[in-house]
C-alpha cells in the first residue's frame, strides 16, 4: 500500500504530487442488492493509476502514491461491524504530507465514461457494505467535525484535459446552476456520493483546511473499465491512463 514508502527526496525542483487509489470493491456482493455487478475479476482503475504513476516524473511533477482499502475499520479505527467514527489511516499517514506537497489527488472508480472532479464532499456517510461486509449508520458523521461539507481546491485547469469535468451535484440533485450548498447545510451525499470515495475526499480536505488551507486537494472519479465477467484489458488501461495523466498534467500547470 506504500503507506510508509512515500518519498519525495528525489523530486528536485518538480512539483510534489501525492495520489491515492483504492482497492477493488463489491467483490463480496453476491448477497448484496447490487449482485448483478458482481465480478470476481474486478480491479479498480484508481489502483491501476496509483501503481502506474508511483515515482513518475514525466508529468511536469514528481508523483508518489499509495493504495487504500475499502474498509471502514481502516478509515475510522472502529472494529464494530455496524458503527464507528473517528480518525484512522488517512489522518495517520497523510497529515505529515499536508505541509510538504504541492497537491493531493484522491482517486476512485466512477461509472463507465465518467471522469469527474467532485466539487463537494460531505462529512456524512451512507453506510453501504464495505469489503468486510461491515456497514455504518446511515447519515452519521465520519468525524467529530463542525464542517458539514468542504469544497475541492483542485486546480480548475484539470478540466482543460479532454473528457475531464467538474461534478457540481450534491444530494443526487442536478446542479446545473453551479451553486454551493448553504453554509453548514447537511448534505446526505456529496458530489461523489456517500461512500468511502466521498469520505477520503472529506478527510483529506479537513486536514488541509486545518493545516494548510490553500493546498490543492480533492477527488477525481475515473471511469470503470470492466463489465461483468471481464478482466482488465491493456488497451482500456492505456486509454484511461492517458485521460488521467492529461488531467494531472493540466492540474499541475495551475499550482
Short mmCIF file of C-alpha atoms in Angstrom, two decimals:
data_model
loop_
_atom_site.label_atom_id
_atom_site.label_comp_id
_atom_site.label_asym_id
_atom_site.label_seq_id
_atom_site.Cartn_x
_atom_site.Cartn_y
_atom_site.Cartn_z
CA UNK A 1 0.00 0.00 0.00
CA UNK A 2 3.08 2.22 0.35
CA UNK A 3 1.80 3.96 3.49
CA UNK A 4 5.33 4.41 4.79
CA UNK A 5 7.15 4.32 1.46
CA UNK A 6 6.12 7.72 0.12
CA UNK A 7 9.38 9.58 -0.56
CA UNK A 8 9.76 12.96 -2.26
CA UNK A 9 13.53 13.20 -1.73
CA UNK A 10 14.15 12.82 -5.48
CA UNK A 11 11.60 15.44 -6.53
CA UNK A 12 14.20 18.14 -7.07
CA UNK A 13 12.52 21.31 -8.32
CA UNK A 14 9.45 19.48 -9.61
CA UNK A 15 6.02 19.88 -8.03
CA UNK A 16 5.28 17.19 -5.46
CA UNK A 17 2.06 15.29 -6.22
CA UNK A 18 0.57 12.75 -3.81
CA UNK A 19 -2.08 10.41 -5.24
CA UNK A 20 -4.20 7.77 -3.55
CA UNK A 21 -6.08 4.91 -5.21
CA UNK A 22 -8.50 2.28 -3.90
CA UNK A 23 -8.75 -1.50 -3.76
CA UNK A 24 -11.43 -3.21 -5.85
CA UNK A 25 -14.83 -3.28 -4.17
CA UNK A 26 -18.11 -5.19 -4.41
CA UNK A 27 -16.11 -8.42 -4.51
CA UNK A 28 -18.37 -9.69 -1.73
CA UNK A 29 -21.55 -8.57 -3.46
CA UNK A 30 -23.20 -11.93 -4.13
CA UNK A 31 -25.72 -11.27 -1.35
CA UNK A 32 -25.98 -7.52 -1.98
CA UNK A 33 -28.70 -5.63 -3.80
CA UNK A 34 -26.00 -4.90 -6.40
CA UNK A 35 -25.24 -8.57 -7.01
CA UNK A 36 -25.72 -8.05 -10.76
CA UNK A 37 -22.47 -6.04 -10.62
CA UNK A 38 -20.51 -8.93 -9.11
CA UNK A 39 -17.27 -9.63 -10.94
CA UNK A 40 -14.59 -11.64 -9.14
CA UNK A 41 -12.12 -10.33 -11.76
CA UNK A 42 -12.93 -6.73 -10.89
CA UNK A 43 -9.98 -4.42 -10.40
CA UNK A 44 -10.15 -0.74 -9.51
CA UNK A 45 -8.86 1.73 -12.10
CA UNK A 46 -7.70 4.08 -9.35
CA UNK A 47 -5.43 1.31 -8.07
CA UNK A 48 -4.09 0.86 -11.60
CA UNK A 49 -3.33 4.59 -11.72
CA UNK A 50 -1.55 4.50 -8.36
CA UNK A 51 0.59 1.53 -9.38
CA UNK A 52 1.41 3.07 -12.75
CA UNK A 53 2.30 6.57 -11.59
CA UNK A 54 4.38 5.92 -8.46
CA UNK A 55 7.83 7.55 -8.88
CA UNK A 56 6.68 9.11 -12.17
CA UNK A 57 8.42 12.38 -13.02
CA UNK A 58 7.19 12.81 -16.59
CA UNK A 59 4.06 14.92 -15.97
CA UNK A 60 5.87 18.13 -15.03
CA UNK A 61 5.84 16.79 -11.48
CA UNK A 62 7.18 14.10 -9.18
CA UNK A 63 4.45 11.67 -8.13
CA UNK A 64 4.17 9.39 -5.12
CA UNK A 65 1.18 7.13 -4.50
CA UNK A 66 -0.50 4.85 -2.01
CA UNK A 67 -3.46 2.45 -2.24
CA UNK A 68 -6.11 2.35 0.49
CA UNK A 69 -8.56 -0.42 1.39
CA UNK A 70 -12.36 -0.32 1.11
CA UNK A 71 -12.81 -0.95 4.84
CA UNK A 72 -14.47 1.26 7.43
CA UNK A 73 -12.25 -0.15 10.17
CA UNK A 74 -9.20 1.37 8.48
CA UNK A 75 -10.89 4.73 7.96
CA UNK A 76 -12.33 5.22 11.46
CA UNK A 77 -10.34 2.75 13.62
CA UNK A 78 -13.54 1.12 14.92
CA UNK A 79 -13.74 -2.67 14.94
CA UNK A 80 -17.51 -2.60 15.38
CA UNK A 81 -19.36 -4.11 12.41
CA UNK A 82 -22.18 -1.58 12.42
CA UNK A 83 -20.97 1.68 13.92
CA UNK A 84 -17.90 3.81 14.43
CA UNK A 85 -16.41 7.20 13.65
CA UNK A 86 -13.12 8.93 14.25
CA UNK A 87 -9.62 9.18 12.87
CA UNK A 88 -7.88 6.37 11.00
CA UNK A 89 -5.34 5.71 8.28
CA UNK A 90 -5.96 8.92 6.34
CA UNK A 91 -5.11 11.09 9.32
CA UNK A 92 -2.27 8.79 10.38
CA UNK A 93 -0.45 8.65 7.06
CA UNK A 94 -1.41 11.84 5.21
CA UNK A 95 -1.21 14.50 7.92
CA UNK A 96 2.56 14.75 7.62
CA UNK A 97 2.35 15.45 3.87
CA UNK A 98 -0.14 18.33 4.04
CA UNK A 99 2.69 20.81 4.58
CA UNK A 100 5.20 19.02 2.34
CA UNK A 101 3.45 18.50 -1.01
CA UNK A 102 2.03 20.79 -3.67
CA UNK A 103 -1.17 18.88 -4.37
CA UNK A 104 -3.06 15.78 -3.14
CA UNK A 105 -5.41 13.99 -5.54
CA UNK A 106 -7.52 11.12 -4.22
CA UNK A 107 -8.88 8.89 -6.99
CA UNK A 108 -11.60 6.25 -7.21
CA UNK A 109 -13.84 4.41 -9.67
CA UNK A 110 -16.92 6.01 -11.20
CA UNK A 111 -19.33 4.83 -13.88
CA UNK A 112 -18.25 3.96 -17.43
CA UNK A 113 -17.01 7.03 -19.28
CA UNK A 114 -17.08 9.32 -16.24
CA UNK A 115 -14.06 11.48 -15.44
CA UNK A 116 -15.22 13.97 -12.82
CA UNK A 117 -13.59 16.32 -10.35
CA UNK A 118 -16.02 16.17 -7.41
CA UNK A 119 -16.87 19.68 -6.21
CA UNK A 120 -18.18 18.95 -2.69
CA UNK A 121 -17.53 16.33 -0.02
CA UNK A 122 -19.91 15.65 2.85
CA UNK A 123 -19.00 14.62 6.38
CA UNK A 124 -21.98 12.22 6.35
CA UNK A 125 -21.94 8.55 5.46
CA UNK A 126 -24.33 6.35 3.56
CA UNK A 127 -23.13 3.25 5.39
CA UNK A 128 -23.11 0.81 2.45
CA UNK A 129 -21.32 -2.54 2.99
CA UNK A 130 -17.54 -2.45 2.74
CA UNK A 131 -15.19 -5.26 1.71
CA UNK A 132 -15.52 -6.90 5.12
CA UNK A 133 -19.30 -6.65 4.79
CA UNK A 134 -19.28 -4.09 7.62
CA UNK A 135 -21.78 -1.24 7.49
CA UNK A 136 -22.08 2.14 9.19
CA UNK A 137 -25.09 4.05 10.49
CA UNK A 138 -26.64 5.91 7.59
CA UNK A 139 -26.27 9.67 7.93
CA UNK A 140 -23.70 9.59 10.74
CA UNK A 141 -20.67 11.88 10.81
CA UNK A 142 -17.47 10.13 9.82
CA UNK A 143 -15.56 12.53 12.09
CA UNK A 144 -16.39 14.78 15.00
CA UNK A 145 -16.40 17.94 12.90
CA UNK A 146 -18.19 21.30 12.63
CA UNK A 147 -17.77 21.28 8.84
CA UNK A 148 -20.76 19.56 7.23
CA UNK A 149 -19.20 19.86 3.79
CA UNK A 150 -15.97 21.05 2.21
CA UNK A 151 -15.30 22.07 -1.39
CA UNK A 152 -12.42 20.91 -3.54
CA UNK A 153 -9.40 23.13 -4.07
CA UNK A 154 -8.04 21.15 -7.02
CA UNK A 155 -6.95 23.46 -9.87
CA UNK A 156 -9.70 24.23 -12.37
CA UNK A 157 -7.06 23.64 -15.04
CA UNK A 158 -7.60 19.90 -14.60
CA UNK A 159 -10.85 20.28 -16.55
CA UNK A 160 -8.86 21.62 -19.52
CA UNK A 161 -7.94 18.00 -20.20
CA UNK A 162 -10.22 16.14 -22.64
CA UNK A 163 -13.14 14.27 -21.02
CA UNK A 164 -12.49 15.74 -17.54
CA UNK A 165 -15.34 17.76 -16.00
CA UNK A 166 -16.48 19.16 -12.68
CA UNK A 167 -19.31 17.40 -10.87
CA UNK A 168 -21.26 20.16 -9.09
CA UNK A 169 -24.13 17.94 -7.94
CA UNK A 170 -24.90 17.10 -4.32
CA UNK A 171 -27.71 15.16 -2.65
CA UNK A 172 -28.13 13.42 -6.02
CA UNK A 173 -29.77 16.54 -7.43
CA UNK A 174 -28.60 18.10 -10.68
CA UNK A 175 -26.85 21.40 -10.01
CA UNK A 176 -26.67 22.98 -13.46
CA UNK A 177 -26.61 26.44 -11.88
CA UNK A 178 -23.37 25.50 -10.10
CA UNK A 179 -24.47 26.78 -6.70
CA UNK A 180 -22.67 25.96 -3.49
CA UNK A 181 -24.64 24.41 -0.62
CA UNK A 182 -25.64 26.73 2.20
CA UNK A 183 -23.09 27.16 4.97
CA UNK A 184 -23.25 24.13 7.29
CA UNK A 185 -26.06 22.62 5.20
CA UNK A 186 -26.27 18.90 5.94
CA UNK A 187 -25.52 17.01 2.74
CA UNK A 188 -26.75 13.45 2.60
CA UNK A 189 -24.48 12.93 -0.38
CA UNK A 190 -21.53 14.83 -1.75
CA UNK A 191 -20.77 15.22 -5.44
CA UNK A 192 -19.23 11.75 -5.43
CA UNK A 193 -21.90 10.09 -3.30
CA UNK A 194 -21.71 8.95 0.33
CA UNK A 195 -19.28 6.02 0.28
CA UNK A 196 -15.56 5.88 1.02
CA UNK A 197 -14.55 7.87 -2.07
CA UNK A 198 -16.51 10.81 -0.66
CA UNK A 199 -15.04 10.09 2.76
CA UNK A 200 -11.40 10.15 1.70
CA UNK A 201 -12.11 13.41 -0.14
CA UNK A 202 -13.60 14.89 3.03
CA UNK A 203 -10.91 13.61 5.40
CA UNK A 204 -8.05 14.98 3.29
CA UNK A 205 -9.92 18.28 2.81
CA UNK A 206 -10.42 18.58 6.58
CA UNK A 207 -6.69 18.08 7.16
CA UNK A 208 -5.97 20.71 4.53
CA UNK A 209 -8.50 23.12 5.99
CA UNK A 210 -6.95 22.78 9.45
CA UNK A 211 -3.26 22.79 8.48
CA UNK A 212 -2.70 24.42 5.07
CA UNK A 213 -5.95 25.90 3.70
CA UNK A 214 -4.51 26.88 0.30
CA UNK A 215 -3.20 23.42 -0.55
CA UNK A 216 -4.91 21.98 -3.65
CA UNK A 217 -6.75 18.80 -2.64
CA UNK A 218 -9.77 16.95 -3.93
CA UNK A 219 -11.20 13.86 -5.54
CA UNK A 220 -11.00 12.60 -9.12
CA UNK A 221 -13.61 9.98 -10.06
CA UNK A 222 -12.49 8.00 -13.11
CA UNK A 223 -14.16 5.56 -15.47
CA UNK A 224 -14.90 1.95 -14.67
CA UNK A 225 -13.26 -0.07 -17.45
CA UNK A 226 -14.56 -3.60 -16.79
CA UNK A 227 -18.00 -5.04 -17.35
CA UNK A 228 -19.34 -8.07 -15.52
CA UNK A 229 -17.14 -11.09 -16.23
CA UNK A 230 -14.37 -9.06 -17.85
CA UNK A 231 -10.76 -9.00 -16.78
CA UNK A 232 -8.58 -5.92 -17.23
CA UNK A 233 -7.80 -5.05 -20.83
CA UNK A 234 -4.45 -3.42 -21.62
CA UNK A 235 -5.86 -1.13 -24.29
CA UNK A 236 -8.59 0.11 -21.93
CA UNK A 237 -6.00 0.74 -19.23
CA UNK A 238 -3.90 2.72 -21.71
CA UNK A 239 -6.88 4.89 -22.71
CA UNK A 240 -7.74 5.53 -19.07
CA UNK A 241 -4.17 6.38 -18.11
CA UNK A 242 -3.92 8.86 -21.00
CA UNK A 243 -7.01 10.74 -19.80
CA UNK A 244 -5.94 10.71 -16.15
CA UNK A 245 -2.37 11.72 -16.97
CA UNK A 246 -3.63 14.63 -19.08
CA UNK A 247 -5.83 15.76 -16.20
CA UNK A 248 -2.95 15.64 -13.73
CA UNK A 249 -0.58 17.40 -16.11
CA UNK A 250 -3.05 20.21 -16.72
CA UNK A 251 -3.70 20.47 -12.99
CA UNK A 252 0.00 20.84 -12.21
CA UNK A 253 0.07 23.87 -14.52
CA UNK A 254 -2.40 25.54 -12.18
CA UNK A 255 -0.33 25.26 -8.99
#
